[in-house]
Amino acid sequence: MIKVEISNISMNYHSLTAETPALADISFGVQEGHFLSIVGPSGCGKSTLLNIIAGLITPSYGKIVINRSADSSNFLKIGYMFQKDQLFDWLTIWDNVLLGLKINHCITDKNKEMVKNLLISYNLWDFRDHHPRELSGGMRQRVALIRTLALSPEVLLLDEPFSALDYQTRLNISDEVYEIIKKEKKTTIMVTHDISEAIAMSDEIIILSNRPAVIVKHMTLEFGEDFSCPLKRREAPDFRVYFNEIWKELNGNVNSK
Amino acid sequence: MLIQSEEQKIYIRNVKRRKYIIIFTRIIILIVFFSFWEIAGRLKWIDSFLTSTPSKMFSSFIQIYNEGTLLTHISVTCFETITGFLLGTILGALIAVLLWWSDFISKVLDPYLIVLNALPKVALAPIIIFWVGNGITAIIVIALLISIVVTIISILSGFREVDLDKIKLLKTFGATKLQILTNLIIPASIGALVSALKINVGLSWVGVIMGEFLVAKEGLGFLIIYGGQISQLDMVMMSIVILSILAYLMYELVALFERKVVGKNN
């Protein structure tokens, strides 16, 4: 079943001196439970696309359908994760993860129990009374993910979620986040400029061109059963093949400009 | 109690010793300064009519105290300052919230704020005296005017420094503007709020003393002006010393508040 359907999205930015087309006729769909990554040259409008899917920006043209409903108030169906964890320093970990529920006035015992279980299963329960500054970068990003999951979103949007972390933490946390996402069976769209990260985590990859961005290629990745998690995937023989393919597409596009 | 290595103990001892030496030196400077002042006055190195001496200041203090008016002067000035300070802070914060809320109003009012900030507010004092009368109200309004514009500007810039992604995060949760204000903008700007308070303490004193120079019949500012008029520089100096102590105490109070509030949050 197709969970998210993006049809004919175009986006123009206006300033007094010029009109800049950022996205031109982008259409794709994401299967339920799939992990899709969007890669592309920097400044091509990847994050704009994500903001449109999140309902934070209205596109110039086109529509987003989540779960077959085109209602523009998609807020409760999507969960957004940022480059930085954006935890609130003045709240404890517990209050941080409950933030979304508090905003929506739905702190019920049932929801609290659910969040508690999330914290327990991802080894953060012992830190519930700590403040974010006392946690490592990787733990903070995990808390940020649980804060997003607390609202039970149907679709997760990740905006370069690991690029603020150092390389080692980044590999580990992308592994952990991947596991959490797969375990919770969330449909996910991630924007990244890191080709290897995209290959290691995704079921599908969309390559965007330079501005105005169009889809250059929509590819499906197949790894064997042995390569079930991002870290293992990096060792798969196909990894290089995919990497070269994407690399070529991205470079071919840049050079032709 | 944790077991501490010898090295750690020495480190702690050194840190503490340094702290005590700093406090000790501060007190020494104070004592030396006043002693030297006294000695220089007694030995006629300086003209004690112009500079007064600590002992003369003290007898002036006792004299006014015995007249029974000293506490009135102090409490009037303190009342004016604290009222001006609180009003300036609260009104300034409310206006800052309003300007944050409406980008349109904020853009429209921007040049007016700049003019008001650059204008020496004391210049308005004669008008204010005509408007609200020759008394405590005028003094409080002057103190309020001096501190409010700076409060608005510094709190508003604190509000605007909040990470845009954090606002976006709350929007993805479906937060209303009011929820963004109460859950994010205000708690995130506590630091800016407190530094506005600290600036305001100083400015309120400036406003109150200026106001008392112009209209008052009581208060420390009145004592200073009155002392000058009757060539009683002992009284002037004594009032200035009391003023310094009060201003310091009020600043420390705000600093204590800062440690309680900000220390807990960050």
XYZ file of C-alpha atoms in Angstrom:
523
model
C 0.000 0.000 0.000
C 1.254 3.464 -0.823
C 1.454 5.533 2.340
C 2.624 8.880 1.048
C 1.863 10.084 -2.431
C 3.593 13.197 -3.695
C 2.105 14.419 -6.960
C 3.407 17.155 -9.253
C 4.922 19.302 -6.552
C 6.400 22.570 -7.828
C 7.795 25.318 -5.674
C 8.915 28.808 -6.603
C 10.648 31.234 -4.288
C 9.866 34.880 -4.727
C 12.000 37.877 -3.992
C 11.692 41.437 -5.241
C 14.444 40.890 -7.768
C 13.659 37.424 -9.036
C 11.516 34.334 -8.995
C 13.535 31.206 -8.345
C 12.063 27.840 -9.226
C 13.233 25.414 -6.534
C 11.261 22.254 -7.319
C 9.782 21.338 -10.669
C 7.115 18.717 -10.956
C 8.226 16.211 -8.332
C 6.121 13.062 -8.055
C 6.800 9.881 -6.146
C 5.191 7.521 -3.691
C 6.446 5.767 -0.575
C 5.278 2.272 0.333
C 4.032 1.716 3.871
C 6.916 0.799 6.164
C 9.524 1.765 3.596
C 12.556 3.938 4.230
C 13.101 6.397 1.418
C 16.054 8.759 1.139
C 16.306 11.894 -0.939
C 19.823 12.799 -2.033
C 20.926 15.660 -4.223
C 23.445 18.455 -4.600
C 23.398 21.005 -1.788
C 20.891 23.787 -2.222
C 18.736 21.772 -4.608
C 15.632 22.047 -2.482
C 15.700 18.763 -0.572
C 14.742 20.382 2.702
C 12.093 22.485 0.971
C 10.528 19.281 -0.284
C 10.534 17.851 3.238
C 8.946 21.029 4.628
C 6.222 20.768 2.009
C 5.510 17.164 2.934
C 5.372 18.214 6.588
C 2.774 20.839 5.737
C 4.989 23.680 6.961
C 5.161 25.300 3.521
C 2.439 25.356 0.887
C 3.778 24.377 -2.536
C 3.162 26.558 -5.579
C 1.533 23.619 -7.260
C 0.780 19.965 -6.543
C -0.488 17.994 -3.590
C 0.537 15.566 -0.900
C -1.657 12.633 -0.030
C -1.005 10.748 3.186
C -3.139 7.673 3.796
C -5.298 8.608 0.826
C -6.418 11.857 2.415
C -5.245 15.186 1.076
C -6.179 17.087 4.221
C -3.575 19.795 4.595
C -3.509 19.503 8.378
C -1.082 16.648 8.253
C 0.556 17.642 11.507
C -0.491 14.695 13.569
C 0.385 12.208 10.891
C 3.958 13.313 10.470
C 6.898 13.421 12.854
C 9.835 15.647 12.050
C 13.430 15.122 13.123
C 16.019 17.861 12.751
C 19.733 18.105 12.146
C 20.242 19.141 15.743
C 18.216 17.370 18.412
C 16.421 20.626 19.417
C 15.806 19.346 22.932
C 14.731 22.043 25.381
C 17.551 22.605 27.855
C 15.227 23.777 30.614
C 13.119 20.615 30.572
C 14.033 17.180 31.838
C 14.269 14.300 29.393
C 10.843 13.150 30.553
C 9.249 16.573 29.954
C 11.040 16.818 26.630
C 9.619 13.580 25.295
C 6.151 14.543 26.549
C 6.292 17.943 24.842
C 4.329 16.989 21.732
C 1.610 15.358 23.829
C 1.448 18.405 26.092
C 0.988 20.735 23.112
C -1.869 18.548 21.903
C -3.423 18.281 25.364
C -3.281 14.506 25.327
C -1.118 13.530 28.274
C -3.141 10.516 29.292
C -2.005 7.630 31.449
C -2.061 5.418 28.397
C 0.197 7.762 26.429
C 2.515 8.191 29.393
C 2.802 4.429 29.662
C 3.629 4.212 25.959
C 6.346 6.862 26.226
C 7.689 5.172 29.327
C 7.985 1.902 27.443
C 9.777 3.633 24.591
C 12.276 5.132 27.034
C 12.768 1.786 28.743
C 13.295 -0.156 25.559
C 15.837 2.335 24.254
C 17.788 2.553 27.514
C 16.857 6.099 28.411
C 14.489 5.501 31.332
C 17.278 5.939 33.899
C 17.954 9.386 32.490
C 14.358 10.651 32.612
C 15.081 13.230 35.330
C 18.308 14.422 33.736
C 18.586 17.532 31.636
C 19.649 17.282 27.990
C 23.079 18.832 28.625
C 23.999 15.825 30.755
C 23.535 13.420 27.836
C 25.854 12.563 24.954
C 25.063 13.652 21.407
C 23.918 10.177 20.418
C 21.604 9.824 23.417
C 20.146 13.253 22.767
C 19.320 12.312 19.190
C 17.631 9.147 20.493
C 15.568 11.239 22.926
C 14.613 13.485 20.005
C 13.396 10.438 18.085
C 11.311 9.233 21.027
C 9.839 12.736 21.427
C 8.742 12.414 17.795
C 7.432 8.873 18.243
C 5.418 9.876 21.319
C 2.765 11.400 19.075
C 2.502 8.099 17.155
C 3.115 9.707 13.769
C 2.410 7.629 10.692
C 5.241 9.106 8.673
C 8.660 10.183 9.896
C 10.540 12.955 8.140
C 14.253 13.133 8.889
C 16.146 16.246 7.825
C 19.847 15.273 7.780
C 19.356 13.886 11.278
C 22.927 12.766 11.868
C 25.017 15.459 10.230
C 25.646 17.330 13.479
C 27.251 14.263 15.087
C 30.863 13.124 14.891
C 31.591 10.258 12.513
C 31.719 7.417 15.020
C 28.560 8.461 16.880
C 26.935 8.969 13.543
C 27.475 5.369 12.420
C 26.253 3.993 15.739
C 23.254 6.229 16.103
C 22.118 5.723 12.534
C 22.170 2.005 13.296
C 20.113 2.505 16.462
C 17.667 4.907 14.884
C 17.230 2.533 11.958
C 16.413 -0.298 14.320
C 13.903 1.798 16.244
C 12.198 2.934 13.056
C 11.979 -0.592 11.667
C 10.738 -1.971 14.971
C 8.018 0.659 15.188
C 7.254 -0.005 11.503
C 7.286 3.660 10.531
C 7.243 4.929 6.976
C 10.218 7.250 6.708
C 11.509 9.904 4.344
C 15.044 11.112 4.993
C 16.922 13.957 3.370
C 20.694 13.629 3.373
C 23.764 14.691 1.435
C 25.690 11.636 2.633
C 25.448 8.993 -0.097
C 26.718 6.121 2.054
C 24.262 6.949 4.818
C 21.415 6.910 2.302
C 22.480 3.526 0.907
C 23.046 2.015 4.353
C 19.581 2.910 5.621
C 17.160 3.059 2.702
C 14.859 0.777 0.794
C 14.518 3.381 -1.924
C 16.553 6.387 -2.980
C 15.487 9.409 -4.977
C 18.178 11.471 -6.652
C 17.368 15.107 -7.289
C 19.063 17.361 -9.826
C 20.319 20.889 -9.388
C 17.855 23.714 -9.023
C 15.101 23.645 -10.226
C 15.112 20.107 -8.888
C 13.594 17.252 -10.814
C 13.858 13.555 -10.006
C 16.855 12.183 -11.868
C 16.430 8.656 -10.672
C 14.208 6.675 -8.335
C 16.018 3.468 -7.387
C 15.110 0.528 -5.202
C 17.874 -1.066 -3.152
C 18.064 -4.814 -2.586
C 20.404 -6.258 -0.003
C 20.424 -9.870 1.077
C 19.128 -11.116 4.425
C 22.675 -11.061 5.798
C 22.847 -7.306 5.558
C 19.956 -6.363 7.795
C 21.327 -3.255 9.513
C 23.112 -0.142 8.247
C 26.515 -1.110 9.649
C 26.419 -4.515 7.977
C 25.131 -3.049 4.768
C 28.236 -0.948 4.491
C 30.164 -4.186 4.093
C 27.880 -5.632 1.449
C 29.399 -6.151 -2.014
C 26.510 -4.270 -3.608
C 27.224 -1.198 -1.473
C 30.040 -0.030 -3.779
C 27.912 -0.653 -6.836
C 25.051 1.493 -5.546
C 27.472 4.137 -4.360
C 29.087 4.442 -7.783
C 25.732 4.558 -9.476
C 24.473 7.432 -7.320
C 27.819 9.188 -7.483
C 27.723 9.060 -11.272
C 24.174 10.366 -11.408
C 24.948 13.258 -9.081
C 28.155 14.204 -10.868
C 26.719 13.788 -14.326
C 24.052 16.228 -13.330
C 26.388 18.775 -11.881
C 28.755 18.593 -14.852
C 26.065 18.984 -17.438
C 25.206 22.364 -15.927
C 32.264 11.521 50.989
C 34.432 10.464 48.093
C 38.002 9.471 48.675
C 40.153 12.302 47.435
C 43.714 12.043 46.248
C 46.316 14.347 47.783
C 46.520 16.216 44.486
C 42.769 16.859 44.455
C 42.879 18.157 48.047
C 45.667 20.562 47.174
C 43.738 21.738 44.141
C 40.598 22.416 46.188
C 42.632 24.184 48.872
C 44.239 26.432 46.249
C 40.922 27.331 44.668
C 39.468 28.226 48.067
C 42.518 30.162 49.114
C 42.392 32.227 45.937
C 38.746 33.019 46.595
C 39.483 34.217 50.133
C 42.444 36.290 48.974
C 40.233 38.072 46.456
C 37.574 38.892 49.073
C 40.239 39.928 51.587
C 41.896 42.250 49.059
C 38.576 43.884 48.243
C 37.973 44.667 51.922
C 41.525 45.942 52.347
C 41.075 48.341 49.432
C 37.904 49.692 51.034
C 39.551 50.178 54.432
C 42.690 51.739 52.960
C 40.631 54.079 50.792
C 38.517 55.379 53.676
C 41.442 55.559 56.132
C 43.540 57.485 53.646
C 40.614 59.809 52.979
C 40.208 60.436 56.715
C 43.941 60.962 57.318
C 44.324 63.222 54.287
C 41.397 65.307 55.511
C 42.694 65.587 59.083
C 46.219 66.473 58.014
C 44.803 69.095 55.641
C 46.304 67.447 52.543
C 42.926 67.940 51.019
C 40.257 70.525 51.801
C 37.746 68.614 53.885
C 35.071 71.208 53.117
C 35.146 70.107 49.483
C 35.847 66.417 49.928
C 34.362 65.762 53.359
C 35.842 62.915 55.416
C 34.420 59.590 56.566
C 34.092 60.836 60.146
C 32.229 63.978 59.049
C 29.979 61.853 56.873
C 29.309 59.642 59.841
C 28.364 62.536 62.104
C 26.124 63.895 59.358
C 24.570 60.443 59.208
C 23.973 60.425 62.970
C 22.569 63.946 62.880
C 20.021 63.206 60.167
C 19.242 59.894 61.798
C 18.515 61.661 65.093
C 16.260 64.091 63.292
C 14.324 60.964 62.378
C 14.121 61.674 58.666
C 16.881 59.414 57.365
C 14.781 56.273 57.179
C 12.022 58.217 55.433
C 14.489 59.467 52.826
C 15.868 55.981 52.263
C 12.497 54.275 52.118
C 11.017 56.884 49.766
C 13.904 56.467 47.337
C 13.777 52.664 47.595
C 10.031 52.639 47.032
C 10.351 54.834 43.950
C 13.183 52.771 42.536
C 11.550 49.391 43.117
C 8.209 50.584 41.708
C 9.896 52.113 38.665
C 11.997 48.997 38.206
C 9.066 46.590 38.445
C 6.800 48.688 36.224
C 9.551 49.157 33.647
C 10.308 45.461 33.593
C 6.713 44.239 33.483
C 5.454 46.786 30.940
C 8.620 46.391 28.875
C 8.230 42.606 28.844
C 4.558 42.877 27.861
C 5.338 45.247 25.006
C 8.174 42.962 23.883
C 5.684 40.065 23.771
C 3.303 42.188 21.707
C 6.055 43.142 19.251
C 7.148 39.500 18.970
C 3.563 38.458 18.384
C 2.904 40.862 15.532
C 5.660 41.291 13.016
C 3.656 44.094 11.430
C 3.453 46.188 14.599
C 7.104 45.525 15.290
C 8.149 46.696 11.802
C 5.924 49.772 12.044
C 7.195 50.789 15.480
C 10.856 50.089 14.776
C 11.938 53.693 13.912
C 9.961 55.072 16.864
C 11.719 52.711 19.237
C 15.077 53.796 17.855
C 14.230 57.465 18.381
C 12.916 56.805 21.908
C 16.023 54.820 22.737
C 18.344 57.586 21.536
C 16.355 60.363 23.214
C 17.597 61.339 26.705
C 14.401 60.577 28.597
C 15.232 63.123 31.297
C 14.465 65.767 28.672
C 10.829 64.741 29.029
C 10.853 65.358 32.777
C 9.453 68.926 32.719
C 6.495 67.756 30.623
C 5.894 64.773 32.892
C 5.876 67.014 35.943
C 3.130 69.077 34.320
C 1.181 65.973 33.358
C 1.259 63.867 36.516
C 2.068 66.473 39.112
C 5.031 67.504 41.196
C 5.647 64.426 43.332
C 6.427 60.763 43.660
C 4.378 59.810 40.595
C 6.505 62.023 38.359
C 9.687 60.434 39.726
C 8.378 56.924 39.147
C 7.312 57.803 35.602
C 10.774 59.187 34.842
C 12.405 56.010 36.205
C 9.964 53.922 34.194
C 10.649 55.835 30.973
C 14.395 55.476 31.352
C 14.279 51.705 31.779
C 11.366 50.651 29.571
C 12.837 51.177 26.111
C 16.018 49.265 26.892
C 13.883 46.500 28.416
C 11.765 46.204 25.276
C 14.772 46.124 22.981
C 16.817 43.622 24.981
C 13.935 41.232 25.702
C 12.745 41.359 22.100
C 16.208 40.578 20.795
C 16.306 37.662 23.256
C 13.006 36.405 21.844
C 14.338 36.664 18.313
C 17.460 34.680 19.087
C 15.434 31.525 19.743
C 16.396 28.822 17.249
C 13.988 28.851 14.317
C 14.128 25.061 14.099
C 12.745 24.857 17.642
C 9.778 26.975 16.538
C 9.401 24.702 13.517
C 9.469 21.685 15.813
C 6.556 23.042 17.836
C 4.713 23.836 14.599
C 5.068 20.211 13.508
C 3.409 19.349 16.835
C 0.571 21.652 15.799
C 1.314 24.288 18.446
C -0.559 27.595 18.461
C 1.306 30.885 18.667
C 0.410 31.188 22.353
C 1.782 27.701 23.027
C 4.982 28.581 21.191
C 5.264 31.681 23.372
C 4.716 29.938 26.689
C 6.466 26.650 25.981
C 9.454 27.923 24.066
C 10.010 31.661 23.633
C 9.692 32.726 27.271
C 11.621 29.871 28.916
C 14.306 30.083 26.230
C 14.774 33.804 26.859
C 15.071 33.680 30.655
C 18.729 34.620 30.266
C 17.838 37.719 28.251
C 15.095 38.581 30.754
C 17.478 38.462 33.673
C 20.134 40.516 31.944
C 17.421 43.073 31.175
C 16.615 43.097 34.905
C 20.250 43.765 35.734
C 20.446 46.712 33.359
C 17.133 47.996 34.712
C 18.325 48.083 38.307
C 20.997 50.607 37.351
C 18.727 52.608 35.076
C 15.947 52.845 37.663
C 18.370 54.408 40.138
C 19.429 56.922 37.492
C 15.787 57.773 36.791
C 14.822 58.112 40.448
C 17.760 60.301 41.419
C 17.241 62.516 38.347
C 13.581 62.775 39.225
C 14.342 63.643 42.839
C 16.790 66.312 41.724
C 13.934 67.945 39.854
C 10.864 67.610 42.040
C 11.367 65.870 45.346
C 10.903 67.038 48.891
C 12.221 63.768 50.299
C 14.560 60.998 49.236
C 18.288 60.556 48.846
C 18.352 62.544 45.603
C 16.685 65.399 47.474
C 19.314 65.142 50.254
C 22.079 65.372 47.654
C 20.626 68.466 45.981
C 19.663 70.057 49.290
C 23.096 69.364 50.770
C 24.671 71.021 47.754
C 22.443 74.069 48.072
C 23.293 74.624 51.750
C 26.990 73.788 51.142
C 26.767 70.699 53.335
C 28.990 68.433 51.257
C 29.163 65.966 54.181
C 25.473 65.331 53.673
C 25.964 64.950 49.910
C 28.808 62.472 50.289
C 26.961 60.511 52.976
C 23.900 60.210 50.722
C 26.054 59.007 47.854
C 27.610 56.326 50.056
C 24.164 55.127 51.193
C 23.019 55.162 47.585
C 25.983 53.012 46.530
C 25.226 50.491 49.252
C 21.527 50.337 48.307
C 22.269 49.990 44.584
C 24.726 47.202 45.352
C 22.200 45.377 47.555
C 19.496 45.610 44.913
C 21.864 44.321 42.241
C 22.809 41.400 44.470
C 19.124 40.641 44.970
C 18.651 40.390 41.217
C 21.807 38.273 40.947
C 20.393 35.972 43.631
C 17.172 35.726 41.660
C 19.234 34.901 38.579
C 21.050 32.081 40.364
C 17.753 30.670 41.624
C 15.914 30.836 38.301
C 18.552 30.495 35.605
C 20.724 28.186 37.652
C 17.813 25.805 37.943
C 16.966 25.909 34.266
C 20.344 25.732 32.670
